[in-house]
Coordinates of C-alpha atoms in Angstrom, one line a residue:
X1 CA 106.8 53.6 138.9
X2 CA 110.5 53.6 137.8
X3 CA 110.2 50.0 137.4
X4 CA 107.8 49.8 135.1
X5 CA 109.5 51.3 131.7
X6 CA 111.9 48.5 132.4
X7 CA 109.5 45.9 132.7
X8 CA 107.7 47.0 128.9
X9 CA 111.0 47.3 127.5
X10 CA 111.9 43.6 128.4
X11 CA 108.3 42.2 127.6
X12 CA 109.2 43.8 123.7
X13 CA 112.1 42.2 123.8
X14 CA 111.0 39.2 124.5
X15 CA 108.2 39.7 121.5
X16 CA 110.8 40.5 119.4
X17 CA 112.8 37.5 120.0
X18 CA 109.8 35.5 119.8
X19 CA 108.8 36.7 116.3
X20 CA 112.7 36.7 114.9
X21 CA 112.5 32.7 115.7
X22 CA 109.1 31.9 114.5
X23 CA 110.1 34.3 110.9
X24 CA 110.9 31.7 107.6
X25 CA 114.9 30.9 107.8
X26 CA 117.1 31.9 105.4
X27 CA 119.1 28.9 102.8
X28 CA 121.7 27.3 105.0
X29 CA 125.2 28.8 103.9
X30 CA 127.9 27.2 101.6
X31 CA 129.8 24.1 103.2
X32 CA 133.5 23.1 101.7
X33 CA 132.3 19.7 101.8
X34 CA 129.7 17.1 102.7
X35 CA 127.8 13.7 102.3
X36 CA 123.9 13.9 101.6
X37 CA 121.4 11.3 99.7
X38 CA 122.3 10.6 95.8
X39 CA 119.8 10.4 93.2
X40 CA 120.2 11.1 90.0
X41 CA 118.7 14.1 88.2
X42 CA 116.2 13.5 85.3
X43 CA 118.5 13.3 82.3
X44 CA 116.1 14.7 80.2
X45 CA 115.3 17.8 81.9
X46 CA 118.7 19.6 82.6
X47 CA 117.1 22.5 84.5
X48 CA 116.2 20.1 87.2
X49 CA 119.4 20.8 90.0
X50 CA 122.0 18.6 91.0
X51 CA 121.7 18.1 94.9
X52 CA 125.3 18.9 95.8
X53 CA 124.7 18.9 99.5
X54 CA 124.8 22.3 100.1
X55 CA 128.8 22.9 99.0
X56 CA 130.0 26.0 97.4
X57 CA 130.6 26.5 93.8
X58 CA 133.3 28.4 92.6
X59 CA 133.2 31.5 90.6
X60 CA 136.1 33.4 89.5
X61 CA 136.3 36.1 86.8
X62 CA 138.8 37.8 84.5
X63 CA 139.0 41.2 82.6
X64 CA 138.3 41.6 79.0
X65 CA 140.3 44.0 77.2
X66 CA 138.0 45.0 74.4
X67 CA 134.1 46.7 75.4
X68 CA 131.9 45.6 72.9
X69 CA 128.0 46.2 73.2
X70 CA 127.1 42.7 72.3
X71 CA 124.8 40.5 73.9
X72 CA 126.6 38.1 76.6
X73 CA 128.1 34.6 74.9
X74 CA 127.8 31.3 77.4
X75 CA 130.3 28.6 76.8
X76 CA 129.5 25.0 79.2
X77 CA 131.2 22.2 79.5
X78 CA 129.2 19.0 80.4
X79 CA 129.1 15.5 80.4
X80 CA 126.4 12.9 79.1
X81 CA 126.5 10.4 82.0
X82 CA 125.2 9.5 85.2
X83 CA 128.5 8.2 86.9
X84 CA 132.0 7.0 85.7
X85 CA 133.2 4.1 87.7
X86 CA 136.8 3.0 87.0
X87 CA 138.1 -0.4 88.6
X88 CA 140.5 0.2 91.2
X89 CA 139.2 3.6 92.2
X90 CA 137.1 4.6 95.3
X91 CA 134.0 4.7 94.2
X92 CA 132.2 6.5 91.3
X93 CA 132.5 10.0 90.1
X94 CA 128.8 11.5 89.9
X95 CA 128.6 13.1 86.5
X96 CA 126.2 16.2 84.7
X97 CA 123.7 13.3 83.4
X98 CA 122.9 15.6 80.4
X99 CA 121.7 14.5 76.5
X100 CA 124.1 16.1 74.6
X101 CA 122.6 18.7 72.3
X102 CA 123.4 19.5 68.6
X103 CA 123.5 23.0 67.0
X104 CA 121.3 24.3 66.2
X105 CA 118.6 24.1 68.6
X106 CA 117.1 25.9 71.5
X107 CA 119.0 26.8 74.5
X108 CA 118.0 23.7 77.0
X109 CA 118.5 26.1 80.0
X110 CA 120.8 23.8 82.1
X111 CA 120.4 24.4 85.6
X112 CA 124.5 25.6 86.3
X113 CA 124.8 22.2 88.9
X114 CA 124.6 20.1 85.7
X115 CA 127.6 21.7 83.7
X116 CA 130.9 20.3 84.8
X117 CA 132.4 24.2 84.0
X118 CA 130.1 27.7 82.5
X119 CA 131.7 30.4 81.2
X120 CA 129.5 33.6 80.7
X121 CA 131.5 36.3 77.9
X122 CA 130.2 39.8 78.6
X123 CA 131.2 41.8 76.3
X124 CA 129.5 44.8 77.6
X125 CA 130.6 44.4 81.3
X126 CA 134.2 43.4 80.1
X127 CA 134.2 40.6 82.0
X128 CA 134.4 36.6 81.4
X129 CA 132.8 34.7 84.2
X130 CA 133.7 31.3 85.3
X131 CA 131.2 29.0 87.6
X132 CA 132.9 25.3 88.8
X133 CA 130.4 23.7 90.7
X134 CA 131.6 21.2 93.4
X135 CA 132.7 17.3 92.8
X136 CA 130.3 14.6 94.0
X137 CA 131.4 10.6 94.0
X138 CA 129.9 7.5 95.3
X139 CA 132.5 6.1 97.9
X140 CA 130.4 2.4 97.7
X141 CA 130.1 2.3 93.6
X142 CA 127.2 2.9 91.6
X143 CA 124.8 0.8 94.1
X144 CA 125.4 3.5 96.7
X145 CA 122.7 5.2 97.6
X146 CA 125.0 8.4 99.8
X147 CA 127.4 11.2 97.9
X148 CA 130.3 13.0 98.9
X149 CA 131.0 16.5 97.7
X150 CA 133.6 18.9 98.0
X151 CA 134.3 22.2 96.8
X152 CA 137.1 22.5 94.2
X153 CA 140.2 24.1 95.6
X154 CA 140.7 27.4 94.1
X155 CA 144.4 27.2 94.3
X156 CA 143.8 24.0 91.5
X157 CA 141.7 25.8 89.4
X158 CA 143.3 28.2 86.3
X159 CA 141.6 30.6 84.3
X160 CA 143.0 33.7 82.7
X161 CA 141.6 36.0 79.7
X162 CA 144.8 37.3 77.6
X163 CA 144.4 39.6 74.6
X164 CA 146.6 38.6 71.9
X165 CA 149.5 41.2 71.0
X166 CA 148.8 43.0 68.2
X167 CA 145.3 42.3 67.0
X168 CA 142.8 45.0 66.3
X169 CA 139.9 44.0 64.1
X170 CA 138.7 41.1 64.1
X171 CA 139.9 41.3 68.1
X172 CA 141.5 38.2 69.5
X173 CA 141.7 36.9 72.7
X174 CA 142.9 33.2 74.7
X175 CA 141.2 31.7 77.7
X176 CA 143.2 29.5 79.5
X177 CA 141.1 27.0 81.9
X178 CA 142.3 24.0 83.9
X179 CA 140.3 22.2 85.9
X180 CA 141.9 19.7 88.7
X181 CA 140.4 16.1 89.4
X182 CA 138.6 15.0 92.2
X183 CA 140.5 15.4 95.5
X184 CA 139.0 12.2 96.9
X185 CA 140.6 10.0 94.2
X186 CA 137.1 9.5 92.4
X187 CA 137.4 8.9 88.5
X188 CA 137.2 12.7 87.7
X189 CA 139.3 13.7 84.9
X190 CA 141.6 17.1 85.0
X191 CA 140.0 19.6 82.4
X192 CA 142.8 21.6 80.9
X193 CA 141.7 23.8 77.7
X194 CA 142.9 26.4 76.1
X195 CA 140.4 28.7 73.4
X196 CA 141.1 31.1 71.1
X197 CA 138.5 33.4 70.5
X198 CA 137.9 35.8 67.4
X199 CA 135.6 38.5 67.2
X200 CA 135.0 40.7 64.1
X201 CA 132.7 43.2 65.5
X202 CA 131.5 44.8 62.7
X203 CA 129.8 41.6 61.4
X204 CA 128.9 41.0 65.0
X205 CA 130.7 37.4 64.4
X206 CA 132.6 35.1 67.2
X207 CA 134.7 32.4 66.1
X208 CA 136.2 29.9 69.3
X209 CA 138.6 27.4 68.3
X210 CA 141.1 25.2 70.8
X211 CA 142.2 22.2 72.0
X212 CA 141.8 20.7 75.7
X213 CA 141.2 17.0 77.3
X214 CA 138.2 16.5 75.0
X215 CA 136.5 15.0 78.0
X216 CA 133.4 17.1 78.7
X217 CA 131.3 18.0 75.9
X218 CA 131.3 22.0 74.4
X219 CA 128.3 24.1 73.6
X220 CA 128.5 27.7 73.1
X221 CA 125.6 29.5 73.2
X222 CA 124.1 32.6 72.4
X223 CA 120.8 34.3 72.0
X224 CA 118.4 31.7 73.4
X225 CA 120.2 28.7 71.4
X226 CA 123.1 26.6 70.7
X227 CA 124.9 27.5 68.2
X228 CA 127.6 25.3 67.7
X229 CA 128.5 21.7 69.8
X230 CA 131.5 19.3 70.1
X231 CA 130.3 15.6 71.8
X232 CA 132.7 14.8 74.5
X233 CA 135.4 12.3 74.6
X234 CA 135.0 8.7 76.2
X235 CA 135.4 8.5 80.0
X236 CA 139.1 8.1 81.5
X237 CA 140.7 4.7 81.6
X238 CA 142.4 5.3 85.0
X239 CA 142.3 8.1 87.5
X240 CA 145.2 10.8 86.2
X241 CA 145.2 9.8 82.6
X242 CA 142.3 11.6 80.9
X243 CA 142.6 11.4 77.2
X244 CA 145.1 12.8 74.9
X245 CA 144.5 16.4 73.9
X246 CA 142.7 16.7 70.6
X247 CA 141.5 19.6 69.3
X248 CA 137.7 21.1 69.2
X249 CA 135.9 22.2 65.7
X250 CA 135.9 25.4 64.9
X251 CA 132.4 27.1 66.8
X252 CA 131.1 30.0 64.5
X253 CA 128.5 32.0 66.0
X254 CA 126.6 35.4 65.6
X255 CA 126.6 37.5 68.5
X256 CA 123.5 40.5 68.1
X257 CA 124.1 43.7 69.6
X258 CA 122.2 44.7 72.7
X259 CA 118.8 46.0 71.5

């Protein structure tokens, strides 16, 4: 008899183990880097993913001074090609692959793998969000068929929201960003931009302007569309040298307040 509690607590725990291992298994978590099968997305359907082997984006975010209740601003940086491939290089940087999209037009809902940086402006939240999904490059050139990725380092990436001194209406603010090249020598670029940003919020009104690498292309949207976009730059010549800074178009958008 004083066996037998013993024995039906052990047979329970056996069930339990047994159903814990037959239960649906969670997504594998984040890697820093690895290698996986490349094929490239469908160009003309952003929202498709990127397969970027399972490696960790990065997402950082900085304080906005001002609280405005105005619907959330998104600001991507992406690039219109499958690979760049650069002689002398190891292999071929794997790109966003995305048609670059004029303003005005509807928001093509890019899948945040396909955007080579996304910043999210919430003014509400007083926050400005940055996402840096990982680097991916062909080590054989473009007739490889297998991709590394890695993770960008954090410690290469920088990003600060400053309000500038003085301003009250329209309220002004600078976002730094730098983004560092691929660390396995593929023909990715360094991103380094720098944005001013103006918002009269009595007419509801946001104004970007700035100047960076000019590699990626810019689209800032809001409310369900793009409301302004800058084509990007042609590729790098050489690995380190992207091309000279020249500055963006003005980008003029309305920005509703929350309903």
């Amino acid at each position: 008899m004083g066996r037998r509690p013993f024995a039906v607590v052990a047979v329970l725990a056996v069930l339990a183990l047994a159903g814990c291992a037959s239960g649906p298994a969670g997504p594998p978590a984040p890697v820093a880097a690895a290698s996986c099968p490349w094929t490239a997305p469908p160009v003309d359907d952003p929202a498709h993913p990127a397969d970027v082997c399972g490696v960790a984006s990065v997402d950082l975010a900085a304080p906005l001074a001002r609280h405005a209740d105005l619907l959330p601003v998104t600001v991507e940086l992406s690039t219109d090609r499958a690979l760049t491939c650069v002689a002398g290089t190891p292999g071929c940087a794997v790109e966003d692959d995305r048609r670059f999209v004029a303003a005005p037009a509807p928001d093509p809902r890019a899948d945040p793998s396909r955007t080579r940086a996304l910043l999210t402006i919430d003014w509400a939240d007083d926050q400005v969000r940055l996402h840096v999904p990982p680097h991916c490059h062909l080590r054989g050139g473009p007739a490889a068929t297998v991709q590394d990725c890695a993770a960008v380092p954090r410690d290469g990436v920088r990003f600060a929201v400053t309000s500038v001194p003085g301003a009250s209406t329209p309220w002004r603010f600078h976002v730094a960003l730098a983004l560092p090249g691929d660390p396995g020598g593929a023909p990715v670029a360094p991103v380094d931009h720098g944005w001013d940003l103006s918002l009269d919020p009595a007419a509801a009104t946001l104004r970007l302007t700035g100047d960076g690498t000019g590699t990626p292309a810019l689209a800032l949207l809001t409310v369900g569309g793009v409301r302004c976009a800058v084509r990007g730059a042609a590729p790098p010549t050489s690995v380190g040298a992207p091309p000279a800074p020249a500055p963006h178009d003005d980008c003029t958008a309305d920005v509703p307040a929350n309903p």
